[in-house]
Coordinates of C-alpha atoms in Angstrom, one line a residue:
X1 CA 84.4 -50.4 -128.3
X2 CA 87.6 -50.7 -125.9
X3 CA 87.4 -47.1 -125.1
X4 CA 83.6 -47.6 -123.8
X5 CA 84.8 -50.6 -121.9
X6 CA 87.8 -48.5 -120.4
X7 CA 85.4 -45.9 -119.3
X8 CA 83.0 -48.5 -117.9
X9 CA 85.7 -50.0 -116.0
X10 CA 86.8 -46.5 -114.5
X11 CA 83.3 -45.9 -113.5
X12 CA 82.7 -49.1 -111.6
X13 CA 86.1 -48.7 -109.9
X14 CA 85.3 -45.3 -108.5
X15 CA 81.9 -46.6 -107.0
X16 CA 83.7 -49.5 -105.6
X17 CA 86.0 -47.1 -103.5
X18 CA 85.2 -47.2 -99.9
X19 CA 84.2 -43.5 -98.7
X20 CA 86.3 -41.8 -96.2
X21 CA 85.1 -39.3 -93.5
X22 CA 88.4 -37.3 -93.5
X23 CA 88.2 -34.1 -94.1
X24 CA 90.8 -31.8 -96.0
X25 CA 93.0 -29.8 -93.4
X26 CA 94.0 -27.3 -95.9
X27 CA 91.0 -25.6 -95.2
X28 CA 92.2 -22.9 -92.9
X29 CA 90.7 -19.9 -91.5
X30 CA 92.3 -16.7 -90.8
X31 CA 93.6 -16.5 -87.1
X32 CA 91.7 -12.8 -86.9
X33 CA 88.2 -12.0 -88.4
X34 CA 84.7 -13.1 -88.5
X35 CA 85.5 -16.7 -88.8
X36 CA 88.1 -17.0 -86.5
X37 CA 87.6 -20.2 -84.1
X38 CA 88.0 -19.3 -80.2
X39 CA 87.5 -21.2 -77.4
X40 CA 84.7 -19.0 -76.1
X41 CA 81.2 -20.6 -76.0
X42 CA 79.8 -17.1 -75.3
X43 CA 80.9 -15.6 -78.6
X44 CA 78.3 -16.2 -81.6
X45 CA 79.5 -17.1 -85.0
X46 CA 79.2 -14.2 -87.1
X47 CA 80.1 -16.0 -90.5
X48 CA 77.9 -15.0 -93.4
X49 CA 77.3 -18.8 -94.0
X50 CA 75.8 -19.3 -90.8
X51 CA 72.1 -20.8 -91.8
X52 CA 69.2 -19.9 -90.2
X53 CA 67.9 -21.7 -87.1
X54 CA 66.0 -24.9 -87.7
X55 CA 65.7 -28.0 -85.8
X56 CA 67.8 -30.9 -86.4
X57 CA 67.6 -32.8 -89.5
X58 CA 66.5 -36.1 -88.8
X59 CA 65.2 -38.6 -91.3
X60 CA 67.4 -40.7 -93.6
X61 CA 70.2 -39.1 -95.6
X62 CA 72.6 -40.2 -98.4
X63 CA 76.3 -40.2 -97.9
X64 CA 76.5 -36.8 -100.1
X65 CA 73.8 -35.1 -97.9
X66 CA 75.7 -36.2 -94.5
X67 CA 79.4 -36.1 -95.3
X68 CA 79.6 -33.9 -98.4
X69 CA 81.3 -30.9 -97.5
X70 CA 79.9 -27.0 -98.1
X71 CA 81.7 -23.7 -98.2
X72 CA 82.2 -23.8 -94.3
X73 CA 84.3 -26.8 -94.5
X74 CA 81.9 -29.2 -92.5
X75 CA 79.6 -31.9 -93.6
X76 CA 76.2 -30.6 -95.0
X77 CA 74.5 -32.3 -92.3
X78 CA 75.6 -29.4 -90.2
X79 CA 73.7 -26.9 -92.4
X80 CA 76.3 -24.3 -92.9
X81 CA 75.9 -23.3 -89.2
X82 CA 79.4 -24.5 -87.9
X83 CA 82.8 -24.0 -88.8
X84 CA 85.3 -26.9 -89.8
X85 CA 89.1 -25.7 -90.0
X86 CA 92.5 -25.7 -88.8
X87 CA 92.8 -23.1 -86.1
X88 CA 94.9 -22.3 -82.7
X89 CA 92.9 -23.7 -79.7
X90 CA 93.6 -23.3 -76.1
X91 CA 97.4 -22.8 -76.2
X92 CA 97.8 -26.4 -77.9
X93 CA 98.7 -25.0 -81.2
X94 CA 96.9 -25.6 -84.2
X95 CA 94.1 -28.1 -84.3
X96 CA 91.6 -29.2 -86.6
X97 CA 88.6 -27.6 -84.8
X98 CA 84.8 -28.4 -85.5
X99 CA 83.1 -25.2 -83.9
X100 CA 79.4 -25.1 -83.3
X101 CA 79.2 -22.3 -81.0
X102 CA 75.5 -20.8 -80.3
X103 CA 74.2 -22.3 -83.3
X104 CA 71.0 -23.3 -82.0
X105 CA 70.7 -26.8 -82.7
X106 CA 68.0 -28.6 -80.8
X107 CA 69.2 -32.0 -81.5
X108 CA 72.7 -33.6 -82.1
X109 CA 71.8 -35.5 -85.2
X110 CA 74.7 -33.4 -86.9
X111 CA 77.3 -35.0 -84.8
X112 CA 76.4 -38.3 -86.4
X113 CA 78.3 -36.9 -89.5
X114 CA 81.3 -35.7 -87.2
X115 CA 84.5 -35.4 -89.6
X116 CA 86.7 -38.3 -88.1
X117 CA 89.8 -36.3 -88.1
X118 CA 88.2 -33.8 -85.9
X119 CA 90.9 -33.1 -83.1
X120 CA 88.6 -30.6 -81.3
X121 CA 85.0 -30.6 -81.0
X122 CA 83.2 -27.5 -79.8
X123 CA 79.4 -27.9 -79.5
X124 CA 78.1 -25.2 -77.1
X125 CA 75.2 -23.1 -76.4
X126 CA 72.7 -25.0 -78.1
X127 CA 69.4 -26.7 -76.9
X128 CA 69.8 -30.4 -76.1
X129 CA 68.0 -32.2 -73.4
X130 CA 69.5 -35.9 -74.3
X131 CA 72.5 -37.3 -75.8
X132 CA 71.2 -40.4 -77.4
X133 CA 73.5 -43.9 -78.0
X134 CA 76.3 -43.5 -80.5
X135 CA 76.2 -39.6 -80.3
X136 CA 79.0 -39.8 -83.3
X137 CA 77.6 -42.2 -85.3
X138 CA 79.1 -46.0 -86.0
X139 CA 81.1 -45.1 -88.9
X140 CA 84.6 -44.0 -88.0
X141 CA 87.1 -44.2 -85.0
X142 CA 88.1 -41.0 -83.7
X143 CA 91.9 -41.5 -83.2
X144 CA 92.4 -37.8 -83.2
X145 CA 89.7 -36.3 -81.2
X146 CA 91.5 -34.9 -77.8
X147 CA 88.7 -32.4 -76.6
X148 CA 84.7 -32.4 -76.5
X149 CA 83.4 -29.5 -75.5
X150 CA 79.5 -29.4 -75.0
X151 CA 79.0 -27.0 -72.4
X152 CA 75.8 -24.9 -71.9
X153 CA 73.6 -27.0 -73.6
X154 CA 70.9 -27.6 -71.5
X155 CA 71.6 -31.3 -71.3
X156 CA 69.7 -33.4 -68.6
X157 CA 70.5 -36.9 -69.7
X158 CA 73.4 -38.9 -70.9
X159 CA 72.6 -42.4 -72.3
X160 CA 74.9 -45.0 -71.1
X161 CA 76.1 -45.5 -74.7
X162 CA 76.2 -42.1 -75.9
X163 CA 80.1 -41.8 -76.0
X164 CA 81.6 -44.4 -78.3
X165 CA 85.0 -44.6 -80.2
X166 CA 86.4 -41.8 -77.9
X167 CA 89.3 -43.4 -76.4
X168 CA 91.8 -40.8 -77.5
X169 CA 89.6 -37.8 -75.5
X170 CA 91.9 -36.3 -72.8
X171 CA 89.6 -33.6 -72.1
X172 CA 85.7 -33.4 -71.6
X173 CA 83.7 -30.3 -70.8
X174 CA 80.1 -30.5 -69.6
X175 CA 79.9 -27.2 -67.6
X176 CA 76.7 -25.3 -67.2
X177 CA 74.2 -28.0 -68.1
X178 CA 71.4 -29.5 -66.4
X179 CA 72.3 -33.0 -65.8
X180 CA 70.5 -35.6 -63.5
X181 CA 72.4 -38.7 -62.5
X182 CA 70.5 -39.8 -59.2
X183 CA 67.7 -41.8 -61.3
X184 CA 68.0 -45.5 -61.0
X185 CA 68.0 -45.6 -65.0
X186 CA 71.2 -43.5 -65.2
X187 CA 74.1 -45.6 -66.2
X188 CA 76.8 -45.7 -63.8
X189 CA 79.6 -46.4 -66.8
X190 CA 78.4 -43.0 -68.6
X191 CA 82.2 -42.1 -69.0
X192 CA 83.5 -45.6 -69.4
X193 CA 84.7 -45.2 -73.1
X194 CA 87.0 -42.4 -72.0
X195 CA 90.0 -44.5 -71.2
X196 CA 92.6 -41.8 -71.5
X197 CA 90.3 -38.9 -69.9
X198 CA 92.8 -36.6 -68.0
X199 CA 90.3 -33.7 -67.3
X200 CA 86.9 -33.4 -66.6
X201 CA 85.1 -30.4 -66.5
X202 CA 81.5 -30.2 -64.6
X203 CA 81.2 -27.0 -63.3
X204 CA 77.5 -26.0 -62.7
X205 CA 76.6 -29.2 -64.3
X206 CA 74.0 -30.8 -62.3
X207 CA 70.2 -30.0 -61.9
X208 CA 69.4 -28.0 -58.5
X209 CA 66.2 -30.1 -58.1
X210 CA 68.3 -32.5 -56.5
X211 CA 69.9 -32.1 -52.8
X212 CA 73.8 -32.2 -53.7
X213 CA 74.7 -34.6 -51.4
X214 CA 72.7 -37.6 -53.6
X215 CA 74.3 -36.7 -56.7
X216 CA 77.8 -36.8 -55.1
X217 CA 76.9 -40.1 -54.1
X218 CA 75.7 -41.0 -57.6
X219 CA 78.9 -39.4 -58.8
X220 CA 81.3 -41.8 -56.7
X221 CA 79.3 -44.8 -58.3
X222 CA 80.0 -43.6 -61.7
X223 CA 83.6 -42.9 -61.1
X224 CA 83.8 -46.4 -59.7
X225 CA 82.0 -47.8 -62.8
X226 CA 83.8 -45.7 -65.3
X227 CA 87.3 -46.4 -64.3
X228 CA 88.9 -43.1 -65.1
X229 CA 92.3 -44.6 -63.8
X230 CA 94.0 -41.4 -65.9
X231 CA 92.1 -38.8 -64.7
X232 CA 94.2 -35.7 -63.3
X233 CA 91.9 -32.8 -63.1
X234 CA 88.3 -32.4 -62.0
X235 CA 86.2 -29.5 -62.0
X236 CA 83.2 -29.5 -59.7
X237 CA 82.7 -25.8 -59.0
X238 CA 79.4 -23.8 -58.6
X239 CA 77.3 -27.1 -57.8
X240 CA 75.9 -26.3 -54.3
X241 CA 78.0 -28.8 -52.8
X242 CA 77.3 -28.3 -49.1
X243 CA 78.7 -31.7 -47.4
X244 CA 81.3 -34.4 -48.5
X245 CA 79.7 -37.1 -46.7
X246 CA 82.3 -39.6 -47.8
X247 CA 85.9 -38.7 -47.1
X248 CA 86.8 -41.3 -49.8
X249 CA 84.4 -40.1 -52.3
X250 CA 87.3 -39.5 -55.1
X251 CA 89.1 -42.7 -54.1
X252 CA 88.3 -44.3 -57.5
X253 CA 90.3 -41.6 -59.3
X254 CA 93.8 -42.8 -58.4
X255 CA 95.5 -40.2 -60.7
X256 CA 93.9 -37.3 -59.3
X257 CA 96.1 -34.3 -59.3
X258 CA 93.8 -31.2 -59.3
X259 CA 90.5 -30.9 -57.6
X260 CA 88.5 -28.0 -57.8
X261 CA 85.7 -27.4 -55.2
X262 CA 85.3 -23.8 -55.1
X263 CA 82.3 -21.4 -55.1
X264 CA 80.2 -24.3 -53.4
X265 CA 78.6 -24.4 -49.9
X266 CA 81.2 -26.5 -48.1
X267 CA 81.2 -25.7 -44.4
X268 CA 84.0 -28.3 -43.6
X269 CA 86.6 -30.6 -45.6
X270 CA 85.6 -33.8 -45.0
X271 CA 88.5 -35.7 -47.3
X272 CA 91.0 -38.3 -46.6
X273 CA 94.4 -37.9 -47.8
X274 CA 94.7 -41.6 -48.0
X275 CA 92.2 -41.5 -50.9
X276 CA 94.0 -38.8 -52.5
X277 CA 97.4 -40.5 -53.3
X278 CA 98.5 -38.2 -56.0
X279 CA 96.8 -34.7 -55.3
X280 CA 98.7 -32.0 -55.7
X281 CA 96.1 -29.0 -55.8
X282 CA 93.0 -28.6 -54.0
X283 CA 90.6 -25.5 -54.6
X284 CA 88.3 -24.5 -51.9
X285 CA 87.9 -20.9 -52.7
X286 CA 84.6 -19.0 -51.8
X287 CA 82.9 -21.8 -50.0
X288 CA 81.2 -21.4 -46.4
X289 CA 84.3 -22.3 -44.4
X290 CA 84.1 -20.5 -41.1
X291 CA 87.2 -21.9 -39.4
X292 CA 89.4 -25.3 -40.0
X293 CA 89.8 -27.7 -37.4
X294 CA 92.6 -29.8 -36.4
X295 CA 91.7 -32.8 -38.5
X296 CA 91.5 -30.7 -41.6
X297 CA 95.0 -28.9 -41.1
X298 CA 96.4 -32.4 -40.4
X299 CA 95.0 -33.6 -43.4
X300 CA 96.4 -30.6 -45.6
X301 CA 99.7 -31.3 -44.2
X302 CA 99.8 -34.9 -44.7
X303 CA 99.3 -34.0 -48.5
X304 CA 102.1 -31.4 -48.4
X305 CA 104.2 -34.0 -46.7
X306 CA 103.6 -36.5 -49.3
X307 CA 104.3 -33.8 -52.3
X308 CA 106.1 -30.3 -51.2
X309 CA 104.4 -29.2 -54.2
X310 CA 100.9 -29.5 -53.0
X311 CA 99.0 -26.3 -52.7
X312 CA 95.7 -25.2 -51.4
X313 CA 93.4 -22.1 -52.1
X314 CA 91.1 -20.7 -49.6
X315 CA 90.4 -17.4 -50.2
X316 CA 87.1 -15.9 -50.1
X317 CA 85.9 -17.9 -47.3
X318 CA 83.8 -16.3 -44.4
X319 CA 86.1 -17.0 -41.7
X320 CA 84.8 -16.2 -38.2
X321 CA 88.0 -15.0 -35.9
X322 CA 87.2 -15.8 -32.6
X323 CA 88.9 -18.2 -30.0
X324 CA 88.0 -21.0 -32.5
X325 CA 90.1 -19.6 -35.3
X326 CA 93.2 -20.8 -33.4
X327 CA 93.8 -23.9 -35.1
X328 CA 93.8 -22.1 -38.4
X329 CA 96.0 -19.2 -37.1
X330 CA 98.5 -21.3 -35.6
X331 CA 98.5 -23.4 -38.6
X332 CA 99.2 -20.8 -40.9
X333 CA 102.1 -19.3 -39.3
X334 CA 103.7 -22.5 -39.1
X335 CA 102.9 -25.0 -41.5
X336 CA 104.9 -25.8 -44.6
X337 CA 101.9 -26.4 -46.6
X338 CA 101.8 -23.7 -49.5
X339 CA 98.4 -22.0 -48.8
X340 CA 98.2 -19.7 -52.0
X341 CA 97.6 -16.1 -51.2
X342 CA 97.0 -16.6 -47.5
X343 CA 97.8 -13.2 -46.9
X344 CA 94.3 -12.6 -48.4
X345 CA 92.5 -15.0 -46.1
X346 CA 90.3 -12.4 -44.2
X347 CA 87.9 -12.4 -40.9
X348 CA 84.4 -12.0 -42.0
X349 CA 83.4 -11.2 -38.5
X350 CA 85.1 -12.1 -34.9
X351 CA 85.8 -11.2 -31.3
X352 CA 86.8 -8.4 -30.6
X353 CA 84.6 -6.9 -33.2
X354 CA 87.6 -5.1 -34.6
X355 CA 88.7 -8.4 -36.2
X356 CA 86.0 -7.7 -38.8
X357 CA 88.0 -7.6 -42.2
X358 CA 91.4 -7.9 -40.8
X359 CA 93.8 -10.5 -42.4
X360 CA 94.0 -13.7 -40.5
X361 CA 97.6 -13.4 -40.2
X362 CA 97.4 -9.9 -38.8
X363 CA 95.4 -11.1 -35.7
X364 CA 96.7 -10.2 -32.6
X365 CA 93.5 -11.3 -30.1
X366 CA 91.2 -14.1 -30.8
X367 CA 88.3 -14.1 -27.9
X368 CA 84.9 -16.2 -27.3
X369 CA 82.1 -14.1 -26.3
X370 CA 81.6 -14.9 -22.3
X371 CA 78.3 -13.6 -21.7
X372 CA 76.5 -16.2 -23.4
X373 CA 78.8 -18.7 -21.2
X374 CA 77.8 -16.9 -18.0
X375 CA 74.2 -17.0 -19.3
X376 CA 74.2 -20.8 -20.0
X377 CA 76.1 -21.5 -16.4
X378 CA 73.2 -19.4 -14.6
X379 CA 70.8 -21.3 -16.6
X380 CA 72.1 -24.5 -15.4
X381 CA 72.3 -23.4 -12.0
X382 CA 68.7 -22.1 -12.0
X383 CA 67.5 -25.6 -13.6
X384 CA 69.3 -27.4 -10.8
X385 CA 67.9 -25.2 -8.0
X386 CA 64.5 -25.8 -9.5
X387 CA 64.9 -29.3 -9.7
X388 CA 66.0 -29.5 -6.0
X389 CA 63.0 -27.4 -4.9
X390 CA 60.7 -29.7 -6.8
X391 CA 62.2 -32.6 -5.1
X392 CA 61.9 -31.2 -1.6
X393 CA 58.3 -30.0 -2.1
X394 CA 57.3 -33.7 -3.1
X395 CA 59.2 -34.9 -0.1
X396 CA 57.3 -32.6 2.2
X397 CA 53.9 -33.2 0.8
X398 CA 54.8 -36.9 0.8
X399 CA 55.6 -36.8 4.5
X400 CA 52.5 -34.5 5.3
X401 CA 50.2 -37.1 3.6
X402 CA 51.8 -39.9 5.9
X403 CA 51.3 -37.8 9.1
X404 CA 47.8 -37.2 8.1
X405 CA 47.3 -40.9 7.4
X406 CA 48.4 -41.6 10.8
X407 CA 46.6 -39.2 12.5
X408 CA 43.6 -40.3 10.8
X409 CA 44.0 -43.8 12.0
X410 CA 44.5 -43.0 15.5
X411 CA 41.1 -40.7 15.5
X412 CA 39.3 -43.7 13.8
X413 CA 38.0 -45.6 17.0
X414 CA 37.3 -42.1 18.6
X415 CA 35.1 -41.3 15.7
X416 CA 33.5 -44.8 15.5
X417 CA 32.3 -44.3 19.1
X418 CA 31.3 -40.9 18.7
X419 CA 29.2 -41.9 15.5
X420 CA 27.8 -44.9 17.6
X421 CA 26.7 -42.7 20.5
X422 CA 25.0 -40.3 17.8
X423 CA 23.3 -43.3 16.4
X424 CA 22.1 -44.3 20.1
X425 CA 20.9 -40.9 20.9
X426 CA 18.7 -40.7 17.8
X427 CA 17.1 -44.3 18.7
X428 CA 16.3 -43.1 22.3
X429 CA 14.8 -39.8 20.7
X430 CA 12.4 -42.0 18.6
X431 CA 11.1 -44.2 21.4
X432 CA 10.1 -41.2 23.5
X433 CA 8.2 -39.7 20.8
X434 CA 6.5 -43.0 20.4
X435 CA 5.4 -43.3 23.9
X436 CA 3.7 -40.1 24.1
X437 CA -0.2 -40.2 23.7
X438 CA -1.7 -38.9 20.7
X439 CA -4.1 -36.1 20.9
X440 CA -7.9 -36.7 20.2
X441 CA -10.3 -33.9 19.1
X442 CA -13.6 -34.0 20.7

């Protein structure tokens, strides 16, 4: 009897033990082979354990279904499509990585069972439209989670309460999505729980259905509401940005050190150095910059004077090397600012025409086309002469009309007398006709 009581107490004790979400880090994959975890969303998992694509689980599952692990090292909620293991990640050493690359999930339900000791989450190349509230569930605090990579998922909407318990995350990657952030329903504090975020990747992240100037304005509101005071690196490449309307658009990122704006459509650099107090690098490659004016070069020098390690990159812009390129040319020749690869800055076109293709640093002649200027001056002179002729013509017509009016006034008495004489002559003629005797027929 005592034996049965002991077994019963042990069974009850095991049932009373709280469930933990921590998964064994002893599940280590080889550094090479079909199951290797790599930071490359273009690579498809080739593990034989990868399940056939289905839609998200959905429904209500018990703890064993959600959190029990299978041979992939992941919870069963991941349907055998992912790999959960210790692996080398992005020069950061060995990390516990949950890798769901190109696993064709159509909803993020599996993430509600994310192991709480996850250090790196790679959930890329899937088919998600919306990230719902409490994306990672409400069960655990993810104190070890440092990196979230959710690029190339087709995400259009992120709920304002999607990311909770992510205070330890330092890197958030949302590249190559289709985000819409200008709707009034979009939450301005969408990143507010990333209190320790240091790197935000938004390369090619926004919908092309909205003018870039509007989502840049929305981004400013999001930065202000999310209070990303520790953010050091911001990637905004390939977003069709053609104008920065507010020179202090990044003022709410006081720790920003690296700003990447390459492969956009910027025609000028409307930024204020005072609103970028800690900036160390500005990437402006492959935009539509044809020249840099004196205000822009002064802004770059101000940033460099503040930090002698400041660098700027301007390669790949279509510089027009005529007389208007002189501010940039003289700046490159004299500045202490470190313009990276400045020897590769080349002329897309210019005057003389031989400047095309030549490195800016090797320019000897910088001319402006004179013919249009002469034609313009001739047009102005012709216009002035035409206007003067019109004024003279109007004056002549006015004077002639006055003369005619005066002449008509002087002739009026004579005309009146002539008219009266004509009337009298008609009266005399009528009287004579009346006095003639009528002929009578016999």
